[in-house]
Short mmCIF file of C-alpha atoms in Angstrom, two decimals:
data_model
loop_
_atom_site.label_atom_id
_atom_site.label_comp_id
_atom_site.label_asym_id
_atom_site.label_seq_id
_atom_site.Cartn_x
_atom_site.Cartn_y
_atom_site.Cartn_z
CA MET R 97 9.19 -4.74 -47.01
CA SER R 98 6.95 -5.60 -44.02
CA ILE R 99 4.05 -3.47 -42.87
CA PHE R 100 6.07 -2.51 -39.81
CA VAL R 101 9.02 -1.12 -41.76
CA ALA R 102 6.78 0.64 -44.30
CA SER R 103 4.67 2.17 -41.53
CA LEU R 104 7.80 3.38 -39.76
CA TRP R 105 8.96 5.41 -42.75
CA VAL R 106 5.50 6.86 -43.38
CA LEU R 107 5.35 7.93 -39.73
CA VAL R 108 8.82 9.51 -39.95
CA VAL R 109 7.69 11.68 -42.87
CA ILE R 110 4.49 12.74 -41.09
CA CYS R 111 6.42 13.47 -37.89
CA VAL R 112 9.02 15.64 -39.64
CA VAL R 113 6.35 17.64 -41.51
CA LEU R 114 4.34 18.27 -38.34
CA PHE R 115 7.43 19.17 -36.33
CA LEU R 116 8.59 21.73 -38.91
CA TYR R 117 5.06 23.16 -39.17
CA THR R 118 4.60 23.59 -35.42
CA ARG R 119 8.18 24.71 -34.84
CA SER R 120 7.83 27.60 -37.27
CA ASP R 121 4.87 28.95 -35.31
CA THR R 122 6.03 28.51 -31.73
CA THR R 123 5.10 31.39 -29.43
CA ALA R 124 8.39 31.09 -27.57
CA SER R 125 10.63 31.72 -30.57
CA GLY R 126 11.57 35.22 -29.43
CA ASP R 127 11.69 34.63 -25.68
CA ALA R 128 15.32 34.04 -24.75
CA SER R 129 14.61 33.68 -21.03
CA PHE R 130 12.04 30.97 -21.68
CA ARG R 131 14.35 29.12 -24.07
CA SER R 132 17.07 29.13 -21.41
CA PHE R 133 14.67 27.85 -18.76
CA GLN R 134 13.32 25.20 -21.14
CA LEU R 135 16.83 23.97 -21.89
CA THR R 136 17.66 23.80 -18.17
CA TYR R 137 14.67 21.55 -17.55
CA LEU R 138 14.80 19.42 -20.70
CA VAL R 139 18.48 18.47 -20.31
CA VAL R 140 17.79 17.03 -16.86
CA TYR R 141 14.46 15.48 -17.87
CA MET R 142 15.97 13.75 -20.91
CA LEU R 143 18.80 12.34 -18.80
CA ALA R 144 16.26 11.09 -16.25
CA MET R 145 14.18 9.41 -18.93
CA ALA R 146 17.29 7.99 -20.62
CA GLY R 147 18.23 6.34 -17.33
CA ASP R 148 14.83 4.67 -17.35
CA TRP R 149 14.67 3.72 -21.04
CA LEU R 150 18.17 2.19 -21.06
CA GLN R 151 17.03 -0.43 -18.56
CA GLY R 152 13.68 -1.42 -20.06
CA PRO R 153 14.62 -3.55 -23.08
CA HIS R 154 16.82 -6.03 -21.20
CA VAL R 155 15.24 -6.49 -17.78
CA TYR R 156 13.37 -9.65 -18.78
CA ALA R 157 16.35 -10.98 -20.75
CA LEU R 158 18.70 -10.43 -17.81
CA TYR R 159 16.39 -12.31 -15.44
CA GLN R 160 16.23 -15.20 -17.91
CA HIS R 161 20.02 -15.11 -18.22
CA TYR R 162 20.25 -15.58 -14.44
CA GLY R 163 18.05 -18.68 -14.75
CA MET R 164 14.93 -17.17 -13.18
CA SER R 165 11.71 -19.07 -13.83
CA THR R 166 8.79 -17.39 -15.57
CA HIS R 167 6.94 -17.29 -12.24
CA ASP R 168 9.90 -15.64 -10.49
CA ILE R 169 10.09 -13.01 -13.23
CA GLU R 170 6.38 -12.30 -12.93
CA VAL R 171 6.77 -11.88 -9.15
CA LEU R 172 9.62 -9.42 -9.68
CA PHE R 173 7.58 -7.34 -12.12
CA VAL R 174 4.57 -7.28 -9.79
CA ALA R 175 6.88 -6.22 -6.94
CA GLY R 176 8.07 -3.25 -8.99
CA PHE R 177 4.54 -1.96 -9.55
CA GLY R 178 3.63 -2.72 -5.95
CA ALA R 179 6.62 -0.75 -4.66
CA SER R 180 5.64 2.19 -6.84
CA MET R 181 2.12 1.99 -5.42
CA ILE R 182 3.11 1.80 -1.73
CA PHE R 183 6.63 3.08 -1.06
CA GLY R 184 6.78 5.36 -4.10
CA THR R 185 3.65 7.21 -3.04
CA VAL R 186 5.22 8.13 0.31
CA VAL R 187 8.77 8.84 -0.89
CA GLY R 188 7.53 10.77 -3.93
CA SER R 189 5.40 12.92 -1.66
CA PHE R 190 8.48 14.00 0.33
CA ALA R 191 9.07 16.46 -2.51
CA ASP R 192 6.51 18.94 -1.20
CA LYS R 193 8.14 19.17 2.24
CA TYR R 194 11.83 18.47 1.66
CA GLY R 195 12.20 19.90 -1.84
CA ARG R 196 11.48 18.85 -5.43
CA ARG R 197 15.14 19.27 -6.47
CA ALA R 198 16.27 17.00 -3.62
CA ASN R 199 13.61 14.45 -4.58
CA CYS R 200 14.83 14.40 -8.18
CA ILE R 201 18.36 13.72 -6.96
CA LEU R 202 16.94 10.95 -4.78
CA TYR R 203 15.42 9.46 -7.96
CA GLY R 204 18.90 9.20 -9.46
CA VAL R 205 20.32 7.63 -6.29
CA LEU R 206 17.54 5.04 -5.89
CA TYR R 207 17.48 4.07 -9.56
CA GLY R 208 21.27 3.92 -9.62
CA MET R 209 21.23 1.52 -6.67
CA ALA R 210 18.65 -0.57 -8.55
CA CYS R 211 21.13 -0.78 -11.44
CA VAL R 212 23.83 -2.07 -9.11
CA THR R 213 21.61 -4.95 -7.96
CA LYS R 214 21.45 -6.20 -11.56
CA HIS R 215 24.99 -7.49 -11.18
CA PHE R 216 23.78 -10.24 -8.85
CA GLY R 217 21.85 -13.33 -9.90
CA ASN R 218 20.22 -13.72 -6.49
CA PHE R 219 16.41 -13.47 -6.49
CA TRP R 220 16.19 -11.44 -3.27
CA ILE R 221 18.86 -8.95 -4.32
CA LEU R 222 17.01 -8.50 -7.60
CA MET R 223 13.81 -8.06 -5.58
CA ILE R 224 15.46 -5.21 -3.68
CA GLY R 225 16.36 -3.70 -7.04
CA ARG R 226 12.73 -3.89 -8.20
CA LEU R 227 11.56 -2.21 -4.98
CA LEU R 228 14.12 0.58 -5.43
CA GLY R 229 13.21 0.97 -9.10
CA GLY R 230 9.48 1.06 -8.42
CA THR R 231 9.96 3.74 -5.77
CA ALA R 232 12.15 5.77 -8.11
CA THR R 233 9.53 5.61 -10.85
CA SER R 234 6.98 7.41 -8.67
CA ILE R 235 9.49 10.22 -8.16
CA LEU R 236 10.16 10.40 -11.89
CA TYR R 237 6.50 10.99 -12.70
CA SER R 238 5.80 13.55 -9.97
CA ALA R 239 8.79 15.49 -8.62
CA PHE R 240 10.19 16.60 -12.00
CA GLU R 241 6.85 18.00 -13.15
CA SER R 242 6.24 19.62 -9.75
CA TRP R 243 9.62 21.38 -9.92
CA LEU R 244 8.92 22.55 -13.46
CA VAL R 245 5.46 24.00 -12.79
CA TYR R 246 6.63 25.92 -9.71
CA GLU R 247 9.65 27.42 -11.50
CA HIS R 248 7.59 28.19 -14.61
CA ASN R 249 5.00 30.11 -12.60
CA LYS R 250 7.64 31.82 -10.45
CA ARG R 251 9.26 33.23 -13.58
CA GLY R 252 5.92 34.57 -14.82
CA PHE R 253 5.73 32.56 -18.05
CA SER R 254 2.28 31.97 -19.58
CA GLN R 255 0.23 28.77 -19.42
CA ASP R 256 0.55 28.46 -23.21
CA LEU R 257 4.32 28.22 -22.85
CA LEU R 258 3.90 25.55 -20.18
CA GLY R 259 1.96 23.46 -22.71
CA THR R 260 4.69 24.05 -25.29
CA LEU R 261 7.32 22.87 -22.82
CA PHE R 262 5.37 19.71 -22.00
CA SER R 263 4.96 19.06 -25.73
CA HIS R 264 8.72 19.39 -26.30
CA ALA R 265 9.36 17.09 -23.33
CA THR R 266 7.07 14.44 -24.81
CA LEU R 267 8.74 14.71 -28.21
CA GLY R 268 12.22 14.59 -26.71
CA ASN R 269 11.30 11.63 -24.51
CA SER R 270 10.34 9.63 -27.59
CA LEU R 271 13.63 10.48 -29.32
CA VAL R 272 15.54 9.49 -26.20
CA ALA R 273 13.62 6.20 -26.02
CA ILE R 274 14.60 5.28 -29.58
CA LEU R 275 18.24 6.28 -29.07
CA ALA R 276 18.38 4.46 -25.71
CA GLY R 277 17.12 1.30 -27.41
CA PHE R 278 20.03 1.36 -29.89
CA VAL R 279 22.59 2.17 -27.20
CA ALA R 280 21.29 -0.52 -24.85
CA GLN R 281 21.35 -3.11 -27.64
CA PHE R 282 24.91 -2.20 -28.62
CA PHE R 283 26.22 -2.55 -25.06
CA ALA R 284 24.21 -5.73 -24.44
CA ASP R 285 25.63 -7.32 -27.60
CA SER R 286 29.16 -6.18 -26.76
CA PHE R 287 29.38 -6.74 -23.02
CA GLY R 288 26.37 -8.75 -21.90
CA PHE R 289 22.87 -8.08 -20.60
CA VAL R 290 24.04 -6.24 -17.48
CA ALA R 291 25.98 -3.60 -19.46
CA PRO R 292 22.94 -1.39 -20.32
CA PHE R 293 22.29 -1.03 -16.58
CA ASP R 294 25.85 0.24 -16.06
CA VAL R 295 25.27 2.79 -18.83
CA SER R 296 22.04 3.79 -17.12
CA LEU R 297 23.87 4.21 -13.81
CA THR R 298 26.36 6.53 -15.52
CA VAL R 299 23.60 8.61 -17.09
CA LEU R 300 21.78 8.90 -13.75
CA ALA R 301 24.99 10.05 -12.04
CA ILE R 302 25.47 12.73 -14.70
CA MET R 303 21.84 13.80 -14.21
CA CYS R 304 22.38 14.27 -10.47
CA VAL R 305 25.47 16.43 -11.09
CA VAL R 306 23.60 18.60 -13.62
CA ILE R 307 20.70 19.09 -11.17
CA ILE R 308 23.06 20.13 -8.39
CA PHE R 309 24.69 22.83 -10.53
CA THR R 310 21.73 24.11 -12.58
CA TRP R 311 18.49 23.72 -10.57
CA SER R 312 17.34 25.81 -7.63
CA GLU R 313 15.28 24.23 -4.87
CA ASN R 314 11.53 24.73 -4.48
CA TYR R 315 8.90 23.32 -2.15
CA GLY R 316 5.20 22.81 -1.71
CA ASP R 317 4.51 23.59 1.93
CA SER R 318 7.72 22.84 3.83
CA ALA R 319 6.20 23.91 7.16
CA VAL R 320 3.90 20.88 7.46
CA ASN R 321 4.81 17.25 8.09
CA VAL R 322 4.23 14.51 5.55
CA ARG R 323 1.08 13.24 7.29
CA THR R 324 -0.46 16.73 7.21
CA SER R 325 0.51 17.03 3.56
CA PHE R 326 -1.43 13.83 2.78
CA VAL R 327 -4.44 15.11 4.75
CA SER R 328 -4.32 18.41 2.84
CA ALA R 329 -4.04 16.54 -0.46
CA ILE R 330 -7.09 14.42 0.32
CA LYS R 331 -9.04 17.54 1.33
CA SER R 332 -8.11 19.23 -1.96
CA ILE R 333 -9.26 16.19 -3.93
CA LYS R 334 -12.57 16.03 -2.04
CA SER R 335 -13.26 19.77 -2.22
CA ASP R 336 -12.33 20.39 -5.86
CA ARG R 337 -13.98 18.09 -8.37
CA LYS R 338 -11.64 19.26 -11.11
CA ILE R 339 -8.69 17.71 -9.23
CA LEU R 340 -10.67 14.51 -8.71
CA CYS R 341 -11.49 14.32 -12.42
CA LEU R 342 -7.82 14.84 -13.32
CA GLY R 343 -6.83 12.06 -10.93
CA VAL R 344 -9.37 9.65 -12.41
CA ILE R 345 -8.15 10.46 -15.92
CA GLN R 346 -4.51 9.97 -14.89
CA SER R 347 -5.12 6.66 -13.13
CA LEU R 348 -7.33 5.09 -15.80
CA PHE R 349 -5.39 6.25 -18.87
CA GLU R 350 -1.93 5.48 -17.50
CA GLY R 351 -3.15 2.17 -16.07
CA SER R 352 -4.38 1.23 -19.54
CA MET R 353 -1.15 2.48 -21.10
CA TYR R 354 1.11 0.38 -18.85
CA THR R 355 -1.11 -2.63 -19.46
CA PHE R 356 -0.81 -2.02 -23.20
CA VAL R 357 2.99 -2.01 -22.86
CA LEU R 358 2.78 -5.54 -21.44
CA GLU R 359 0.33 -6.80 -24.06
CA TRP R 360 1.25 -5.38 -27.46
CA THR R 361 3.75 -8.13 -28.29
CA PRO R 362 1.36 -11.07 -27.83
CA ALA R 363 -1.46 -9.06 -29.44
CA LEU R 364 0.54 -8.71 -32.65
CA THR R 365 1.27 -12.44 -32.73
CA PRO R 366 -1.55 -14.77 -33.97
CA VAL R 367 -0.77 -17.57 -31.52
CA ALA R 368 -1.65 -15.26 -28.62
CA THR R 369 -5.19 -14.39 -29.65
CA THR R 370 -6.92 -17.22 -27.82
CA ALA R 371 -4.48 -17.66 -24.94
CA SER R 372 -4.31 -16.00 -21.59
CA SER R 373 -1.92 -13.09 -21.22
CA VAL R 374 0.82 -14.85 -19.26
CA ALA R 375 0.35 -18.15 -21.08
CA SER R 376 0.64 -16.44 -24.46
CA ARG R 377 3.92 -14.84 -23.49
CA ARG R 378 5.28 -18.21 -22.39
CA LEU R 379 4.19 -19.79 -25.67
CA LEU R 380 5.83 -17.01 -27.64
CA GLU R 381 9.08 -17.55 -25.78
CA GLU R 382 8.98 -21.29 -26.50
CA GLU R 383 7.87 -21.14 -30.13
CA ASP R 384 9.48 -17.80 -31.12
CA VAL R 385 6.88 -17.15 -33.81
CA THR R 386 6.72 -14.27 -36.25
CA VAL R 387 3.71 -12.24 -37.26
CA GLU R 388 3.30 -14.37 -40.36
CA GLY R 389 3.41 -17.55 -38.30
CA HIS R 390 6.93 -18.63 -39.23
CA ARG R 391 9.79 -19.16 -36.86
CA GLY R 392 11.78 -16.05 -36.03
CA ALA R 393 10.84 -12.92 -34.12
CA ILE R 394 8.50 -10.03 -34.80
CA PRO R 395 10.57 -6.85 -35.43
CA HIS R 396 10.28 -5.40 -31.93
CA GLY R 397 12.78 -2.64 -32.69
CA TYR R 398 10.84 -1.33 -35.71
CA ILE R 399 7.52 -1.61 -33.89
CA PHE R 400 8.84 0.18 -30.80
CA ALA R 401 10.35 2.94 -32.96
CA ALA R 402 7.02 3.31 -34.79
CA PHE R 403 5.22 3.67 -31.46
CA MET R 404 7.64 6.34 -30.28
CA ILE R 405 7.31 8.31 -33.52
CA ALA R 406 3.53 8.08 -33.22
CA ILE R 407 3.87 9.66 -29.75
CA MET R 408 5.99 12.44 -31.29
CA ILE R 409 3.24 13.02 -33.85
CA GLY R 410 0.77 13.35 -30.99
CA SER R 411 2.97 15.92 -29.24
CA SER R 412 3.00 18.04 -32.42
CA LEU R 413 -0.76 17.67 -32.85
CA PHE R 414 -1.12 18.97 -29.28
CA LYS R 415 0.32 22.32 -30.32
CA ILE R 416 -1.96 22.50 -33.35
CA LEU R 417 -5.11 21.64 -31.38
CA CYS R 418 -4.26 24.21 -28.70
CA ARG R 419 -4.58 26.93 -31.34
CA TRP R 420 -8.18 26.00 -32.08
CA THR R 421 -9.75 24.95 -28.81
CA SER R 422 -9.06 24.34 -25.12
CA ILE R 423 -7.26 21.27 -23.81
CA GLU R 424 -10.28 20.43 -21.66
CA SER R 425 -12.40 20.26 -24.82
CA PHE R 426 -10.21 18.38 -27.31
CA MET R 427 -9.11 15.75 -24.79
CA ARG R 428 -12.65 14.35 -24.78
CA PRO R 429 -12.49 12.98 -28.35
CA VAL R 430 -8.82 12.04 -27.84
CA LEU R 431 -9.72 9.73 -24.95
CA PHE R 432 -12.67 8.29 -26.87
CA ILE R 433 -10.47 7.60 -29.91
CA SER R 434 -7.90 5.89 -27.66
CA ALA R 435 -10.63 3.56 -26.41
CA VAL R 436 -11.74 2.76 -29.96
CA ALA R 437 -8.12 2.11 -30.98
CA LEU R 438 -7.69 -0.57 -28.32
CA CYS R 439 -10.84 -2.32 -29.54
CA THR R 440 -8.91 -3.66 -32.54
CA PRO R 441 -7.51 -6.80 -30.80
CA ILE R 442 -11.06 -7.56 -29.62
CA VAL R 443 -12.89 -6.92 -32.90
CA CYS R 444 -10.19 -8.21 -35.28
CA PRO R 445 -8.15 -10.84 -33.39
CA GLY R 446 -5.23 -12.13 -35.44
CA ASN R 447 -5.36 -9.30 -38.01
CA GLN R 448 -1.90 -7.78 -37.53
CA LEU R 449 -2.45 -4.86 -39.92
CA VAL R 450 -5.66 -3.64 -38.28
CA ILE R 451 -4.33 -4.20 -34.76
CA PHE R 452 -1.05 -2.44 -35.57
CA ILE R 453 -2.90 0.58 -37.01
CA GLY R 454 -5.09 0.67 -33.91
CA PHE R 455 -2.01 0.59 -31.69
CA LEU R 456 -0.40 3.44 -33.66
CA VAL R 457 -3.54 5.54 -33.19
CA PHE R 458 -3.44 4.78 -29.47
CA GLU R 459 0.20 5.93 -29.29
CA VAL R 460 -0.72 9.19 -31.04
CA CYS R 461 -3.29 9.67 -28.29
CA VAL R 462 -0.55 9.00 -25.72
CA GLY R 463 1.50 11.78 -27.34
CA LEU R 464 -1.48 14.11 -26.92
CA PHE R 465 -2.21 12.92 -23.39
CA TRP R 466 1.13 13.70 -21.71
CA PRO R 467 1.39 17.45 -22.47
CA SER R 468 -2.38 17.88 -22.00
CA LEU R 469 -2.44 16.29 -18.55
CA GLY R 470 0.68 18.14 -17.44
CA THR R 471 -0.79 21.49 -18.52
CA MET R 472 -4.14 20.82 -16.83
CA ARG R 473 -2.41 19.75 -13.61
CA GLY R 474 -0.42 22.96 -13.77
CA LYS R 475 -3.71 24.89 -13.80
CA TYR R 476 -5.80 23.04 -11.22
CA VAL R 477 -3.56 21.19 -8.75
CA PRO R 478 -2.53 23.39 -5.78
CA GLU R 479 1.18 24.12 -5.48
CA GLU R 480 1.36 23.31 -1.75
CA THR R 481 0.58 19.61 -2.24
CA ARG R 482 1.24 19.11 -5.95
CA ALA R 483 3.63 16.12 -5.71
CA THR R 484 1.55 14.51 -2.94
CA ILE R 485 -1.66 14.70 -4.99
CA MET R 486 0.06 13.34 -8.08
CA ASN R 487 1.41 10.38 -6.12
CA CYS R 488 -1.97 9.69 -4.49
CA PHE R 489 -3.39 9.02 -7.94
CA ARG R 490 -0.54 6.65 -8.74
CA ILE R 491 -1.99 4.23 -6.17
CA PRO R 492 -5.02 3.17 -8.29
CA LEU R 493 -2.84 3.38 -11.41
CA ASN R 494 -0.40 0.77 -10.12
CA LEU R 495 -3.20 -1.25 -8.55
CA ILE R 496 -4.80 -1.66 -11.98
CA VAL R 497 -1.57 -3.04 -13.45
CA VAL R 498 -0.87 -5.34 -10.48
CA ILE R 499 -4.37 -6.83 -10.56
CA ILE R 500 -4.17 -7.49 -14.30
CA LEU R 501 -0.71 -9.04 -13.94
CA VAL R 502 -1.65 -11.46 -11.18
CA GLN R 503 -5.05 -12.55 -12.53
CA ASN R 504 -3.71 -14.35 -15.62
CA LEU R 505 -6.64 -13.05 -17.69
CA ARG R 506 -7.36 -13.80 -21.31
CA MET R 507 -5.88 -11.16 -23.57
CA ASP R 508 -9.23 -10.14 -25.08
CA LEU R 509 -10.58 -9.58 -21.56
CA ILE R 510 -7.54 -7.46 -20.68
CA PHE R 511 -8.16 -5.20 -23.67
CA LYS R 512 -11.86 -5.01 -22.81
CA CYS R 513 -10.85 -3.76 -19.36
CA CYS R 514 -8.56 -1.16 -20.95
CA VAL R 515 -11.35 0.03 -23.24
CA MET R 516 -13.70 0.35 -20.27
CA PHE R 517 -11.07 2.31 -18.32
CA LEU R 518 -10.51 4.67 -21.23
CA LEU R 519 -14.24 5.28 -21.74
CA CYS R 520 -14.53 6.11 -18.02
CA ALA R 521 -11.57 8.50 -18.43
CA CYS R 522 -13.40 10.10 -21.36
CA LEU R 523 -16.49 10.57 -19.20
CA SER R 524 -14.37 12.10 -16.44
CA GLN R 525 -12.81 14.47 -18.99
CA HIS R 526 -16.29 15.56 -20.07
CA VAL R 527 -17.24 16.25 -16.44
CA LEU R 528 -14.04 18.30 -16.07
CA TYR R 529 -14.91 20.26 -19.21
CA ARG R 530 -18.39 21.06 -17.84
CA LEU R 531 -16.93 22.12 -14.49
CA VAL R 532 -14.50 24.49 -16.20
CA LEU R 533 -17.34 25.98 -18.28
CA GLN R 534 -19.43 26.52 -15.15
CA HIS R 535 -16.49 28.13 -13.35
CA THR R 536 -15.76 30.42 -16.31
CA SER R 537 -19.43 31.38 -16.59
CA ALA R 538 -19.62 32.19 -12.87
CA GLU R 539 -16.50 34.36 -13.11
CA GLN R 540 -17.95 36.26 -16.07
CA GLN R 541 -21.21 36.89 -14.23
CA THR R 542 -19.32 38.12 -11.18
CA SER R 543 -17.23 40.41 -13.34
CA SER R 544 -20.32 41.82 -15.07
CA ALA R 545 -22.04 42.41 -11.73
CA GLY R 546 -18.97 44.24 -10.48
CA ILE R 547 -18.96 46.54 -13.51
CA LEU R 548 -22.67 47.32 -13.05
#
């Protein structure tokens, strides 16, 4: 049994134990109205994420099937991140003025159109698909959360329950990712590489129908135009350092995370340790080496499943840590640990066991990061420009990934950049923590003065 398979089963046991432990102590267990609201959101969110996950495993393979060169494929991937950075920022920000529900439906339409383009082997049609998909991704990571936070607050639920909901969303997303991988593989094996995209299109259509019949509309400030919304968002970022810190954390951590997604395969393969990022991927495609150095393929399915279960473990740990301390406090060591975890390919190049353990630790931190960031944004980001602010910080996020993709850097240098980004995110988290302490102290002093 390989280390990957053995680790997977150990993680499954840990995940089940933690899930049962945290589930038995959930504060929402007796709140029927919250459970109903949670189900309304999670059904749509899981369908939205399934539409995304179903496409991921076979994008590269489909492009290769159409005879695209490695350079063409790289250009298409860069275009996707670039579209998310430019067009996605604008379209995603429409949510505050024209409605978060409408923006979520637009996500399904745009991503569905991107799926349709996969039926054509023409480079420029596929490029249009990447632009549509990149734009849709910005909506996915802003409008859904903006809708949720508004409705959660409107119904008068507590901030603790918001954290619980984000934790359940993170856990469910990981389960959906694993299931989507199996479904996509089945349809790809049965009907060809384009079939998973047709399944994704179906799922996205179902999501749109469910939104129409179960979600109400909400807005940021619908009275202002988009330009004014951007101006207000920039003013909020400049005037409130807590929002700025959150944006820095989001951009640097997620930028590192997306870079990690592109690099974990070559990092776990010895031949890649001295090669540049792009060159190592090409060599892996040509040689098809295993982790032991023999011909074959590293078990991507088992590794991916292990990563997703590690994220689920992190989402359960989030609930446990919230009982003992504030999110602003415990996220400081979490971000530091994530930086240390990505040092493993630098310190121990070629050691698959050490690198794999480091990557699992990083994924646990990812599982902690998602519900933590969502909860903190729910506290500090103003409702009027919530989606706009979130999309503003996706600009540096995507810029980080684009720069790393086009520079053809050595893999050790890429991981050094990620470590540096994560340490800066840790520093920003510490600044946020100090700002919150100062604000709390000032409020207490004001309250005491009022009593006297």
